[in-house]
Coordinates of C-alpha atoms in Angstrom, one line a residue:
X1 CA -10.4 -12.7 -51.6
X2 CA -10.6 -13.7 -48.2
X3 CA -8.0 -12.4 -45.4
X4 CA -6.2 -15.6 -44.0
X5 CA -4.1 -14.8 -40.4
X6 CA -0.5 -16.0 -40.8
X7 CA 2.7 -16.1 -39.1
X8 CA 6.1 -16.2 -40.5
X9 CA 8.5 -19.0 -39.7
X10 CA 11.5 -17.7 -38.7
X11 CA 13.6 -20.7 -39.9
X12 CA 11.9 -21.5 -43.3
X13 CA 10.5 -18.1 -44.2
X14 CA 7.3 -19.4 -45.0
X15 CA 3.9 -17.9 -44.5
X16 CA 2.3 -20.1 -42.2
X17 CA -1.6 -20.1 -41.6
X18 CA -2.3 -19.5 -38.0
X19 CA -5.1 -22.2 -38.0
X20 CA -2.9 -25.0 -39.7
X21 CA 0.0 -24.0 -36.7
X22 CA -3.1 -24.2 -33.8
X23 CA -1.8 -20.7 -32.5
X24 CA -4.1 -18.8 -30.6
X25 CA -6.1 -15.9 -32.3
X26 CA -6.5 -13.9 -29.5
X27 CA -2.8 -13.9 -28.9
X28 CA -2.5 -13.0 -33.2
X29 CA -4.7 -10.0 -33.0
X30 CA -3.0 -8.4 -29.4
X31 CA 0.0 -8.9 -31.6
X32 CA -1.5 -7.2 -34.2
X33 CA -2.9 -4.5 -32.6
X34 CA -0.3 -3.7 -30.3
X35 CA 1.9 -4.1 -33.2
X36 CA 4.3 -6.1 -31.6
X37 CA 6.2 -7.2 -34.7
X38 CA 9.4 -8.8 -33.8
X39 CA 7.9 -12.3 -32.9
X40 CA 10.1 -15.0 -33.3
X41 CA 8.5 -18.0 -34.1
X42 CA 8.8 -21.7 -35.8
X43 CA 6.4 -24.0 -37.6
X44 CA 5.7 -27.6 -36.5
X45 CA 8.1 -28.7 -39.4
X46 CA 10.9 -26.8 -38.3
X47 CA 9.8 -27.5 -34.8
X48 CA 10.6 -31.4 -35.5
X49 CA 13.6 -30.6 -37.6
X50 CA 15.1 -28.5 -34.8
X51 CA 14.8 -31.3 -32.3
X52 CA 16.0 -33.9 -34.6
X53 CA 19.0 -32.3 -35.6
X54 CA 20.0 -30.3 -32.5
X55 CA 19.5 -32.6 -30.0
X56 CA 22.0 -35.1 -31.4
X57 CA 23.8 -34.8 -27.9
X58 CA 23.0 -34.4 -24.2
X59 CA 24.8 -31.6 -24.1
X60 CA 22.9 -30.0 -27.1
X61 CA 20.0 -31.3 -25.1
X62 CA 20.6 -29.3 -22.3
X63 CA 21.7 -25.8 -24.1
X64 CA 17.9 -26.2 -26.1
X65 CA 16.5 -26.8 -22.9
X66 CA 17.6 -23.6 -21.4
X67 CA 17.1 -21.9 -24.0
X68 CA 13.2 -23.2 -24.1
X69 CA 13.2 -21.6 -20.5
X70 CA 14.6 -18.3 -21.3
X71 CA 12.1 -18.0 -24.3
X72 CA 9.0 -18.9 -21.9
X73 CA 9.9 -16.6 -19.5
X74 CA 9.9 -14.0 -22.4
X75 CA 6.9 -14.9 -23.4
X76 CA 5.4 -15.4 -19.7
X77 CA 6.9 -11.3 -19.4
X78 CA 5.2 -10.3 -22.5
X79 CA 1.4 -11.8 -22.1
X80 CA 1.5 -10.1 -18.5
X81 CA 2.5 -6.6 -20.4
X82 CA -0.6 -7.4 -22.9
X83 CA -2.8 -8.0 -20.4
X84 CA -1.6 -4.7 -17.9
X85 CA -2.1 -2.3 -20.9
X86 CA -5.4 -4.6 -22.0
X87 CA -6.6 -3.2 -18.5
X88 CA -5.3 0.0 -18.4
X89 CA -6.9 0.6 -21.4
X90 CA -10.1 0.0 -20.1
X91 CA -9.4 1.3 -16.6
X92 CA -8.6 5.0 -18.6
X93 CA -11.6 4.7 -20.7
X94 CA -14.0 4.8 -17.8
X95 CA -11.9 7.5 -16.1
X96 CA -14.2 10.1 -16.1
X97 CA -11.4 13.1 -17.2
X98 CA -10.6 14.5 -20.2
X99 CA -7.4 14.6 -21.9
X100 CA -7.3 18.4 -20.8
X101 CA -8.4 18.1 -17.0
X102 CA -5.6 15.3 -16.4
X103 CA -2.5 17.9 -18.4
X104 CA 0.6 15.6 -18.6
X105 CA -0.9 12.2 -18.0
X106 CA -2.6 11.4 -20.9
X107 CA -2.6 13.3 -24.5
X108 CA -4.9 11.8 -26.3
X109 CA -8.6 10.1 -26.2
X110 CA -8.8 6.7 -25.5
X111 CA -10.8 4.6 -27.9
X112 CA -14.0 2.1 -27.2
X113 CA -12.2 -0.4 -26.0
X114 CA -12.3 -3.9 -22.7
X115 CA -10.1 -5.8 -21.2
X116 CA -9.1 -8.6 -23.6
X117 CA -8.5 -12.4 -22.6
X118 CA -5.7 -13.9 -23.4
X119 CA -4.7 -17.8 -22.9
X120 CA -1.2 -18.4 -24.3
X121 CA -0.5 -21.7 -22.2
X122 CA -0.8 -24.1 -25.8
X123 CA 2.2 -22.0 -27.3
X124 CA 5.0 -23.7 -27.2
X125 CA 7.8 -21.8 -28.9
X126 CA 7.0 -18.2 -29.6
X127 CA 9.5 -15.2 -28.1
X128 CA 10.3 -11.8 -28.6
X129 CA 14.0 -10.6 -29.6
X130 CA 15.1 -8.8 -26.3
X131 CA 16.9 -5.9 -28.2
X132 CA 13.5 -4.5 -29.4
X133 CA 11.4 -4.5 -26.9
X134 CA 10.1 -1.3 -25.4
X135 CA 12.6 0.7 -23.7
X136 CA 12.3 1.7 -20.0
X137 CA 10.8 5.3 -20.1
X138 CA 13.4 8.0 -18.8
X139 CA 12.4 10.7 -16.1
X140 CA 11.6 13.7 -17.3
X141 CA 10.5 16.7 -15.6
X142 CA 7.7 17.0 -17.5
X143 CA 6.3 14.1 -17.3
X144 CA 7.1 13.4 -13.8
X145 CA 5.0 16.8 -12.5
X146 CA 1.3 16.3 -11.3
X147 CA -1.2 18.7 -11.9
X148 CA -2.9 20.9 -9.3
X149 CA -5.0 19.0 -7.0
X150 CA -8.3 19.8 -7.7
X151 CA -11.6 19.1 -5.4
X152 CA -13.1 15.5 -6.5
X153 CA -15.2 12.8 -5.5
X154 CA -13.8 10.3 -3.1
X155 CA -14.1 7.8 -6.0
X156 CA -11.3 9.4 -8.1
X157 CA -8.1 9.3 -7.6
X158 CA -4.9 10.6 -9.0
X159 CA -4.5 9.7 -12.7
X160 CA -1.9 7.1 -13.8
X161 CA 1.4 8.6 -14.8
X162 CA 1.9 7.4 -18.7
X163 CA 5.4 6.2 -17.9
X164 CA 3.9 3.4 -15.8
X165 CA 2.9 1.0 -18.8
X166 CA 6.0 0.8 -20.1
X167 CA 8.8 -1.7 -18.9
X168 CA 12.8 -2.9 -19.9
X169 CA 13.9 -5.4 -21.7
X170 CA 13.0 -9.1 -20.1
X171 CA 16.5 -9.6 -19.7
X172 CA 17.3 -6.3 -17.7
X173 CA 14.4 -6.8 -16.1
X174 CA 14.9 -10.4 -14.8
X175 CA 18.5 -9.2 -13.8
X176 CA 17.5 -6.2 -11.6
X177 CA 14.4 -8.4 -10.4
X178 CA 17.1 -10.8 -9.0
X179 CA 19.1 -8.1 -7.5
X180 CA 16.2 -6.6 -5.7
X181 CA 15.0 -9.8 -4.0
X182 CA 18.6 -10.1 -2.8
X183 CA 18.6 -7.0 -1.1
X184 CA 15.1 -7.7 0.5
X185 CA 16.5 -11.3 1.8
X186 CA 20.3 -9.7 3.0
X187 CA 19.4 -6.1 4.1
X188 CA 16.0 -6.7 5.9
X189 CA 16.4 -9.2 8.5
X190 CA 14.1 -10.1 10.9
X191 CA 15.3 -13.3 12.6
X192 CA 11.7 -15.4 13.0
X193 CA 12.5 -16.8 16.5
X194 CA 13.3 -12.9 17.4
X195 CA 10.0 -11.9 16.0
X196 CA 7.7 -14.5 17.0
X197 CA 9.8 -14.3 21.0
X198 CA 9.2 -10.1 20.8
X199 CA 5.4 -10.6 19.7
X200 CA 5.1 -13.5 22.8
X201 CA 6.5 -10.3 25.1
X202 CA 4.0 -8.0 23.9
X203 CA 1.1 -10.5 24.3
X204 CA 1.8 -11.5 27.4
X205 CA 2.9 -7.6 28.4
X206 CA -0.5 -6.6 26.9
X207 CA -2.6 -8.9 29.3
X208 CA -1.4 -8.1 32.3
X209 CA -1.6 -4.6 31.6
X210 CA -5.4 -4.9 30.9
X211 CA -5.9 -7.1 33.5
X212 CA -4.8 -4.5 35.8
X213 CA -6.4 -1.6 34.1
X214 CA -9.9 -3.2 34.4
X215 CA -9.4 -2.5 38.1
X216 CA -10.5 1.3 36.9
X217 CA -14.2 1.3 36.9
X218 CA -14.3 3.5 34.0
X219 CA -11.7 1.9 31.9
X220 CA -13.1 -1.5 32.6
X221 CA -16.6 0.2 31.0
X222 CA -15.3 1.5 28.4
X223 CA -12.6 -1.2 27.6
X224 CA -13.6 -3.5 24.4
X225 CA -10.9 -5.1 22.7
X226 CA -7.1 -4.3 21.3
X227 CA -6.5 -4.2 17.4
X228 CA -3.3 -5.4 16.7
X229 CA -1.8 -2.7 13.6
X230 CA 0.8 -1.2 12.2
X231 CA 4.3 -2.0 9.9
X232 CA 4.9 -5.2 12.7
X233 CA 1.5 -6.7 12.0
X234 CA 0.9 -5.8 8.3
X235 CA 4.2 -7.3 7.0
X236 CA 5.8 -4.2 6.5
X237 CA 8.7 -3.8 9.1
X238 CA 12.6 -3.2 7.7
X239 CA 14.0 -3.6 11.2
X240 CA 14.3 -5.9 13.9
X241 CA 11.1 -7.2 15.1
X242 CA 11.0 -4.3 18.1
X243 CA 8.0 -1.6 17.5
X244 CA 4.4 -2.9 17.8
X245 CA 1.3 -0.2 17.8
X246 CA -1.8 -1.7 19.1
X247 CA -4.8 0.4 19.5
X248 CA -7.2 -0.1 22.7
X249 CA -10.5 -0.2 21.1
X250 CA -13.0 2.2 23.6
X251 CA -16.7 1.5 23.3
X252 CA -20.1 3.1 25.5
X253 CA -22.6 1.1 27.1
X254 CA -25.8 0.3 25.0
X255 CA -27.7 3.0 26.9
X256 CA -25.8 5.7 25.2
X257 CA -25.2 6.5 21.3
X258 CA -22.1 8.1 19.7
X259 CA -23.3 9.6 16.8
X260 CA -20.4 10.7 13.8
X261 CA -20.7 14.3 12.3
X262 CA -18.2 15.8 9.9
X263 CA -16.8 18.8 9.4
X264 CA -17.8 21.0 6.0
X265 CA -14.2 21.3 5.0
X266 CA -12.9 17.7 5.2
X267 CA -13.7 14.2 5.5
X268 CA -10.3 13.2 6.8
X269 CA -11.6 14.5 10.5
X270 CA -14.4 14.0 12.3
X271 CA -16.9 14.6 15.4
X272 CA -18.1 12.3 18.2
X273 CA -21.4 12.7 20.0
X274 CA -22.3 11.1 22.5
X275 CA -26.7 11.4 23.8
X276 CA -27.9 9.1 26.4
X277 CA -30.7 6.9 25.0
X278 CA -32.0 5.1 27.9
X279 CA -31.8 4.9 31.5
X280 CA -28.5 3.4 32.9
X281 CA -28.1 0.9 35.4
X282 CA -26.5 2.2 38.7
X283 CA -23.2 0.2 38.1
X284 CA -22.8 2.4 34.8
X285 CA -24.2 6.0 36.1
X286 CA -20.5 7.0 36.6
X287 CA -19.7 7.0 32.9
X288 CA -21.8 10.0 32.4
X289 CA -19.6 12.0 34.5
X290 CA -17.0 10.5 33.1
X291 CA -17.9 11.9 29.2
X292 CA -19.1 15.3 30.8
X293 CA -15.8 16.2 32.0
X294 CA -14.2 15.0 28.8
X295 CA -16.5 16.6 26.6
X296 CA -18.0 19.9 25.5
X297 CA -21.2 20.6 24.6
X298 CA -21.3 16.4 24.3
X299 CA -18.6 16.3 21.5
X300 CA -15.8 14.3 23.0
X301 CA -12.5 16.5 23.4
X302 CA -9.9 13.7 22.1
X303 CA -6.6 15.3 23.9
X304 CA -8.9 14.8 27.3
X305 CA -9.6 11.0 26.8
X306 CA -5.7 10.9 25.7
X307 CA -4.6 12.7 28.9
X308 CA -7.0 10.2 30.8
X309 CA -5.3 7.0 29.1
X310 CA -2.2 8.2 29.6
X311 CA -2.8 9.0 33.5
X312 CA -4.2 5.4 33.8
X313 CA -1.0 3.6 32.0
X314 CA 1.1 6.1 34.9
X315 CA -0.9 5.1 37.7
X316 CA -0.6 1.1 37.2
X317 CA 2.8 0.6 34.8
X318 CA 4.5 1.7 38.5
X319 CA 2.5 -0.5 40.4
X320 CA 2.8 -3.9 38.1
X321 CA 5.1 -7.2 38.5
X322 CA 5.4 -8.9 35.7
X323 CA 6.8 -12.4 34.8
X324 CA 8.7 -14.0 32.3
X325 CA 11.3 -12.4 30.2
X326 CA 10.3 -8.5 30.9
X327 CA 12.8 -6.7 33.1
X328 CA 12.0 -3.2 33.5
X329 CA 9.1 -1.1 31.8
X330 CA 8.9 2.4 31.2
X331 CA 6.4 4.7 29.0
X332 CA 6.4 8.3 27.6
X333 CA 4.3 10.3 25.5
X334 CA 4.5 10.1 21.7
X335 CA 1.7 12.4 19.9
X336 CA -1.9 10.5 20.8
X337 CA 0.1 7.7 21.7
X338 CA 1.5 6.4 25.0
X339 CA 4.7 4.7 24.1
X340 CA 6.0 2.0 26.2
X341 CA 9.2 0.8 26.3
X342 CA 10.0 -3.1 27.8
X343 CA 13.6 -4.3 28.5
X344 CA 13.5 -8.1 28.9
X345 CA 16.1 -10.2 30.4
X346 CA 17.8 -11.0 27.0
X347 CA 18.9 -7.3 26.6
X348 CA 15.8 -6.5 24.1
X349 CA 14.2 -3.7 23.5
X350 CA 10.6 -3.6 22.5
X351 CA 8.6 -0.1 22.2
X352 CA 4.3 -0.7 21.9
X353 CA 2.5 2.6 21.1
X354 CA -0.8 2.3 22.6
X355 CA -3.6 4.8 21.2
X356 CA -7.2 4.9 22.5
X357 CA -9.7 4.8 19.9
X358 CA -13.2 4.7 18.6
X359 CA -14.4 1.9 16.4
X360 CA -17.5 2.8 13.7
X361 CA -18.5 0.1 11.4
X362 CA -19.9 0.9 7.8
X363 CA -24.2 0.7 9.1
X364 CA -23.3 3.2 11.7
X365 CA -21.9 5.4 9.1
X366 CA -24.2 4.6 6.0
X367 CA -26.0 8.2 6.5
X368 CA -22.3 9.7 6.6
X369 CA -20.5 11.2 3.5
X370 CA -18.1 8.7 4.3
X371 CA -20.4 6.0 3.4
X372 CA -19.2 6.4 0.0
X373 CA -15.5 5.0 0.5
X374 CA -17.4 1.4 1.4
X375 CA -19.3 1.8 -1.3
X376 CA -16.3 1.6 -3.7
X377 CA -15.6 -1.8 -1.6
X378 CA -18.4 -3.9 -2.3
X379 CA -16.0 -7.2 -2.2
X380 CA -14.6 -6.4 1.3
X381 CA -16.5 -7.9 4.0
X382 CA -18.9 -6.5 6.4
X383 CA -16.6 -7.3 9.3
X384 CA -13.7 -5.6 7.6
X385 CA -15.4 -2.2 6.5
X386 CA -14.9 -0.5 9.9
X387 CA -13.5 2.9 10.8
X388 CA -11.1 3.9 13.5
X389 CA -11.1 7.3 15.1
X390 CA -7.9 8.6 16.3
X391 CA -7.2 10.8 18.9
X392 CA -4.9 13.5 16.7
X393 CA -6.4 17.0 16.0
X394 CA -6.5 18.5 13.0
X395 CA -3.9 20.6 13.3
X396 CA -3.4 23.4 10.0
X397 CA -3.9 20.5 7.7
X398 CA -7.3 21.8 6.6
X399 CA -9.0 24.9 7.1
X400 CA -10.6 24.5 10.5
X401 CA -11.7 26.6 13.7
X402 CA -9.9 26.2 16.7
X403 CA -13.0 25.4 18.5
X404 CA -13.4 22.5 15.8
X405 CA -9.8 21.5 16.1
X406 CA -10.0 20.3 19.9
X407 CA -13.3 17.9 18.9
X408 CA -11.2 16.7 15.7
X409 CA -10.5 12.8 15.5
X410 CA -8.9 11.7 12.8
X411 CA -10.1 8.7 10.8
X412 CA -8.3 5.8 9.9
X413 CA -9.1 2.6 7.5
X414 CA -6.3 -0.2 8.5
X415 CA -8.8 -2.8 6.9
X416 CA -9.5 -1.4 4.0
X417 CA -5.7 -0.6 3.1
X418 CA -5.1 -4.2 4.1
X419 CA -7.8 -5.2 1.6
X420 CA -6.3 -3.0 -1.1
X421 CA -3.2 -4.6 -1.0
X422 CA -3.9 -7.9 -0.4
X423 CA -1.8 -10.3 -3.4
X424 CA -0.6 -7.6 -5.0
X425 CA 2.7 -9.9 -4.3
X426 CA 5.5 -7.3 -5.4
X427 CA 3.6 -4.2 -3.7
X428 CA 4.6 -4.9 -0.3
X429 CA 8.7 -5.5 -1.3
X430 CA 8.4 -2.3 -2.5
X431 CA 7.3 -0.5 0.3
X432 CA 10.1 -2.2 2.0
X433 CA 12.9 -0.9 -0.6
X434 CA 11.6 2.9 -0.2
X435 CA 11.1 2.4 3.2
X436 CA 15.3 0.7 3.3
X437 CA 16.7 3.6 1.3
X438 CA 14.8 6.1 3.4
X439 CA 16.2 5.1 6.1
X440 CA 19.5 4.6 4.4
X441 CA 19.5 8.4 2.7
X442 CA 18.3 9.6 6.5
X443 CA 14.8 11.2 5.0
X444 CA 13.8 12.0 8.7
X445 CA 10.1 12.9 8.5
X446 CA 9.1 11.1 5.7
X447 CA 7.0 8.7 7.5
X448 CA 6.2 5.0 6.3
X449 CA 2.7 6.0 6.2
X450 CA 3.8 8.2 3.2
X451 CA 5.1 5.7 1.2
X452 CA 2.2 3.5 1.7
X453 CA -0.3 6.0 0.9
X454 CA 1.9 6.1 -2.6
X455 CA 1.5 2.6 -3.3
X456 CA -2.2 2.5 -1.8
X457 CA -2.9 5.4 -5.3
X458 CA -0.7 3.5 -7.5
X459 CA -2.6 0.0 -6.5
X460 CA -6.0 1.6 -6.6
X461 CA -4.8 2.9 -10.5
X462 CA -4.8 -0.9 -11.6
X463 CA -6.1 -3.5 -9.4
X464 CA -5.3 -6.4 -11.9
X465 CA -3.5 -8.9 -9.8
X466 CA -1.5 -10.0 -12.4
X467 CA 0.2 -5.9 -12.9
X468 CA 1.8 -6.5 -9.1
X469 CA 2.9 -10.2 -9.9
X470 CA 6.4 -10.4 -8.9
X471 CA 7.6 -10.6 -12.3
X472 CA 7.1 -7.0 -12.5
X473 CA 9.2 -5.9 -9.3
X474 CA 11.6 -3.6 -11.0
X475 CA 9.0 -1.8 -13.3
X476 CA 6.7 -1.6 -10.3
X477 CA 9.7 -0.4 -8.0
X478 CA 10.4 2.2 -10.9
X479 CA 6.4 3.5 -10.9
X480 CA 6.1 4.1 -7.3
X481 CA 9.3 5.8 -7.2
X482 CA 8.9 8.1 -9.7
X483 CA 4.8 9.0 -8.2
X484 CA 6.8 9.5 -5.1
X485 CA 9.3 11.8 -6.9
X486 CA 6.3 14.0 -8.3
X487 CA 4.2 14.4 -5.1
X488 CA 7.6 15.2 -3.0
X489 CA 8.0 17.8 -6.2
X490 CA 4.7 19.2 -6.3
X491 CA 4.6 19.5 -2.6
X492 CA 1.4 17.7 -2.2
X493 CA 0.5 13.9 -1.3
X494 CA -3.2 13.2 -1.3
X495 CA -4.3 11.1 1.4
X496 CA -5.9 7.9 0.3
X497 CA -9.3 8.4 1.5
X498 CA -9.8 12.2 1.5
X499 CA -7.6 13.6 -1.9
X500 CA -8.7 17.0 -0.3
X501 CA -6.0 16.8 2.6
X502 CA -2.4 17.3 2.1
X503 CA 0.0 14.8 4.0
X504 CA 2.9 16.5 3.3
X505 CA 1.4 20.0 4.8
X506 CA 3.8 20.9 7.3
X507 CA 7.1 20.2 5.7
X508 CA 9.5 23.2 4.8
X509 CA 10.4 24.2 0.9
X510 CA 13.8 23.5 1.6
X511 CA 13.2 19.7 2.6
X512 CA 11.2 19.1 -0.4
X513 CA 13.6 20.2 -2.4
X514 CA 16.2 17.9 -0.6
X515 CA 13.8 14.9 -1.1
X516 CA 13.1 15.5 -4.6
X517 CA 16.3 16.3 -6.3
X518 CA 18.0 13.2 -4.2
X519 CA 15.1 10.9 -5.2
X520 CA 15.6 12.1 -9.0
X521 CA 19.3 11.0 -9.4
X522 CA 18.4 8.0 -7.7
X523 CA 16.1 7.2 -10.0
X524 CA 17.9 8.3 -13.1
X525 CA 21.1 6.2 -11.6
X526 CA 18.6 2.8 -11.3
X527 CA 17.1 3.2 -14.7
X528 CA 20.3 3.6 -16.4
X529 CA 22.3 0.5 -14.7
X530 CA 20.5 -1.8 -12.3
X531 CA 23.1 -2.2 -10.5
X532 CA 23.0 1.0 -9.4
X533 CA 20.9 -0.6 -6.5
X534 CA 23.9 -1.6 -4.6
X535 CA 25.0 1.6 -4.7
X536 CA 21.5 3.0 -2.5
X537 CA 21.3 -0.3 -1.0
X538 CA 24.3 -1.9 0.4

C-alpha cells in the first residue's frame, strides 16, 4: 500500500492529497518533521465556497481581506522560523564540540542533517493557530550561564545559547516588534540637517587641520590618509549627531619596512618593526631620527608617537583661524586619543577623537597567525581586509611583560565588523536599544564596543540573512540580551577576534553583579509583557 501525503481541511474534514491541492512538499515534510501540527488549512472547494458565501458584502469583503493579511504574516513568521532552525541545524552539526565540551548549550547530538529550501510563495491560505505556537523561552539561570572560556582556534566562537531558536507567538511578536520600532523612531533622534551640518564642520575642521599639520616635515612624511570610524559613521549613534572618531592613518616611506610580530600570549596585541631597506633620499633622512627616538631596539614605542601627535595638534590648534561656522576650538587628551572639542557659531558642540594609527592589509600579514581571521572571510574584499593598529598598550588584559607592554599596539578590524553585519537589518536597532537603556539605567563603563562585540558573536553564530530580518526584532532583541546577561554574569566577554582576551578584565565584582542582576529583571519584565519596554524605555 503506498503512503499518499495529505492534509486535512479544516472546514470539511476531509483528507486531502497534497498533490491534488498543488501544496508544496517541501513545505509538508518541514511540517512533518518539525512536527508542527496545528496547521490550519482549506481545500480549493472550501476555498471557492468561502469566497462565495462570505463575501456577499463589501464589508465582509474587507474583514476576509484582513484576515488574509494577518494569516500571511503568520505564515511569512513561520517559514522564516523553519528556515533559522533549518540552518542552525546545520550550523551545530559542523560545530566541531561535543555535547560535553559546550555544558549547557546543547544536550544532545545533532543528527546528519542541511539546510533545507523552502519556497512557500504558491500557498495561498495556510496559518498556524497563534495560541500554540512555541512559547517564548524563560530566563533561567541555568541556561543563561556560559561555560569556562577555554583556549580555541580563532575560527570558533562561543556556542549558541539553546534559548535563541525559539520565539513568541506571531501575534506578541508583531505587537512588541511595533513597539520597539516606535521607541527607535521617538527616543533616538538625530535631526538629518543637524547631522549632515555637524559632519560638514568636521570635514571642513579636518582639512584645515591637515593642511596645517603638513607644514611639519615629519608629519607630512608620515601622513597618508584619515579613516572616517566609529558609532557616527557606522550607523550606530543614540545621540545627537556630536562625536566623530577619525583615525589619522600614519605610513613610512617605501625605503623602510614595518614588519608585524605577535606576542606568544595573545593575538589581540602586537609589535611594529621598522628596518631600513634601501637608501633614503635626503628629503626623507630625517624620518630615521624621527623612529629612533620613538623606538627601542626598532619596535615602535606607541605612547611616544601618541605624545608626538598630541604635541603637534598643541602646537598648531593655537595657531589656526578657521572659517565658517567654527567658533572656538579646544583639545584634551582622552586614552590614545586627542579629543577635540569645536563650538560653532550655532551654539554646537562637536567632540572628534583623533588617534594615530598603522594600517596592515591582509598580504602583509599572510605569514602572521592573524592571517587566519581573513581566511574565515573569503567573500570580503581585498580592499576591506585591512588591519588597524592602535596606539593603546596592553595593559593587565593578558599576561604580558612590562617591557612588552610599552611596544603593545592593539589591533583593530572596523572593516571586517562592518562586513559582518552588513543586512543583518534588525542587528543594528538592537545595538541601539542596549545602547538607549544603558544609557538610560546609567551603566557607566559599559562601553558600546561591548555591546557590539555581543551582537558581532551572536551574528557570527547564524549568518543567514533571513535570522536578522526585521520580522524577528523582538526575538533577536531577546537573544542578545540575554548573551549579554551571561557574559556580564560570568564575568568574561570574549573579544571578537582573539576569544583568548577578556573585555570586561578590569571591572570590579561588585559592578558585575549590579549589571547582571538589573539586566535579569529587565529581561524577565520584557518577556513577560512587551510593554514592559516603556517602562526601560520611555
Amino acid at each position: 500500500m503506498s503512503f499518499r501525503k495529505c492534509l486535512v481541511c479544516n472546514y470539511c474534514k476531509r483528507k486531502v492529497s497534497i498533490s491534488d491541492e498543488s501544496f508544496p512538499e517541501n513545505l509538508f515534510d518541514l511540517i512533518t518533521k518539525y512536527k508542527i501540527d496545528q496547521l490550519l488549512w482549506i481545500c480549493k472547494a472550501c476555498k471557492i465556497s468561502c469566497h462565495h458565501s462570505c463575501c456577499s458584502s463589501k464589508n465582509d469583503v474587507n474583514e476576509v481581506h484582513q484576515e488574509l493579511l494577518e494569516i500571511k504574516e503568520v505564515l511569512q513568521h513561520l517559514t522564516a522560523e523553519v528556515r533559522n532552525c533549518s540552518s542552525f541545524v546545520a550550523q551545530q552539526y559542523s560545530y566541531p564540540h561535543s555535547a560535553q565540551a559546550v555544558g549547557n548549550y546543547c544536550t544532545t547530538s545533532l543528527p546528519d542533517t542541511s539546510p533545507l529550501q523552502v519556497d512557500v510563495s504558491d500557498v495561498s491560505f495556510p496559518a498556524l493557530s497563534r495560541d500554540k505556537m512555541s512559547p517564548s523561552s524563560s530566563l533561567s539561570e541555568a541556561s543563561s550561564q556560559s561555560p569556562p572560556l577555554r583556549k580555541r582556534s580563532l575560527s570558533q566562537s562561543p556556542p549558541i545559547c539553546k534559548d535563541s531558536l525559539f520565539s513568541s507567538s506571531p501575534k506578541k511578536s508583531k505587537a512588541a516588534r511595533e513597539l520597539m520600532q516606535s521607541i527607535l523612531k521617538n527616543q533616538i533622534k538625530i535631526d538629518p540637517n543637524e547631522e549632515m551640518n555637524s559632519r560638514k564642520v568636521v570635514t571642513a575642521f579636518l582639512n584645515i587641520l591637515t593642511d596645517a599639520l603638513k607644514g611639519d616635515n615629519m608629519f607630512n612624511l608620515l601622513y597618508e590618509k584619515p579613516y572616517y570610524t566609529g558609532s557616527s559613521y557606522h550607523g550606530l549613534r543614540v545621540a545627537s549627531a556630536s562625536e566623530f572618531d577619525i583615525d589619522i592613518v600614519l605610513h613610512v616611506p617605501q625605503q623602510i619596512s614595518l614588519k608585524v610580530e605577535f606576542f606568544d600570549s595573545t593575538l589581540a596585541f602586537a609589535k611594529i618593526k621598522w628596518e631600513v631597506k634601501s637608501e633614503l633620499p635626503e628629503n626623507k633622512i630625517d624620518i630615521l631620527k624621527f623612529l629612533n627616538s620613538n623606538s627601542v631596539d626598532c619596535y615602535l614605542e606607541p605612547v611616544k608617537i601618541t605624545s608626538w601627535f598630541q604635541s603637534l595638534l598643541d602646537r598648531f590648534l593655537s595657531k589656526l583661524v578657521f572659517k565658517d561656522d567654527i567658533k572656538q576650538v579646544k583639545n584634551h587628551k582622552s586614552g590614545p586619543a586627542r579629543t577635540v572639542e569645536i563650538e560653532t557659531y550655532s551654539s554646537t558642540i562637536i567632540n572628534i577623537d583623533l588617534v594615530p594609527v598603522f594600517q596592515f592589509d591582509h598580504q602583509q600579514l599572510s605569514d602572521t597567525p592573524i592571517a587566519q581571521i581573513f581566511q574565515k572571510y573569503p567573500k570580503i574584499s581585498c580592499a576591506k581586509k585591512i588591519c588597524f593598529f592602535i596606539p593603546k598598550q596592553c595593559a593587565g588584559e593578558v599576561p604580558m611583560s612590562e617591557s612588552d607592554c610599552n611596544i603593545s599596539w592593539r589591533l583593530d578590524f572596523p572593516e571586517i565588523e562592518r562586513s559582518v553585519l552588513h543586512n543583518k537589518q534588525c542587528a543594528k536597532p538592537i545595538i541601539k536599544l542596549i545602547k538607549l537603556l544603558r544609557d538610560k539605567s546609567d551603566w557607566k563603563g559599559l562601553a558600546s564596543y561591548h555591546i557590539k562585540t555581543v551582537m558581532l558573536w551572536e551574528v557570527s553564530k547564524n549568518t543567514n540573512h533571513g535570522a536578522w530580518d526585521n520580522t524577528f526584532l523582538y526575538e533577536r532583541y531577546l537573544q542578545v540580551m540575554k548573551q549579554l546577561y551571561s557574559y556580564l554574569k560570568n564575568r568574561n566577554l570574549p573579544f571578537f577576534f582573539h576569544p583568548q582576551l577578556n573585555l570586561l578584565h578590569k571591572f570590579n565584582e561588585e559592578t558585575y553583579e549590579n549589571w547582571s542582576n538589573r539586566l535579569k529583571d529587565i529581561i524577565s519584565s520584557i518577556e513577560s509583557n512587551h510593554e514592559a519596554l516603556l517602562k526601560y524605555y520611555c
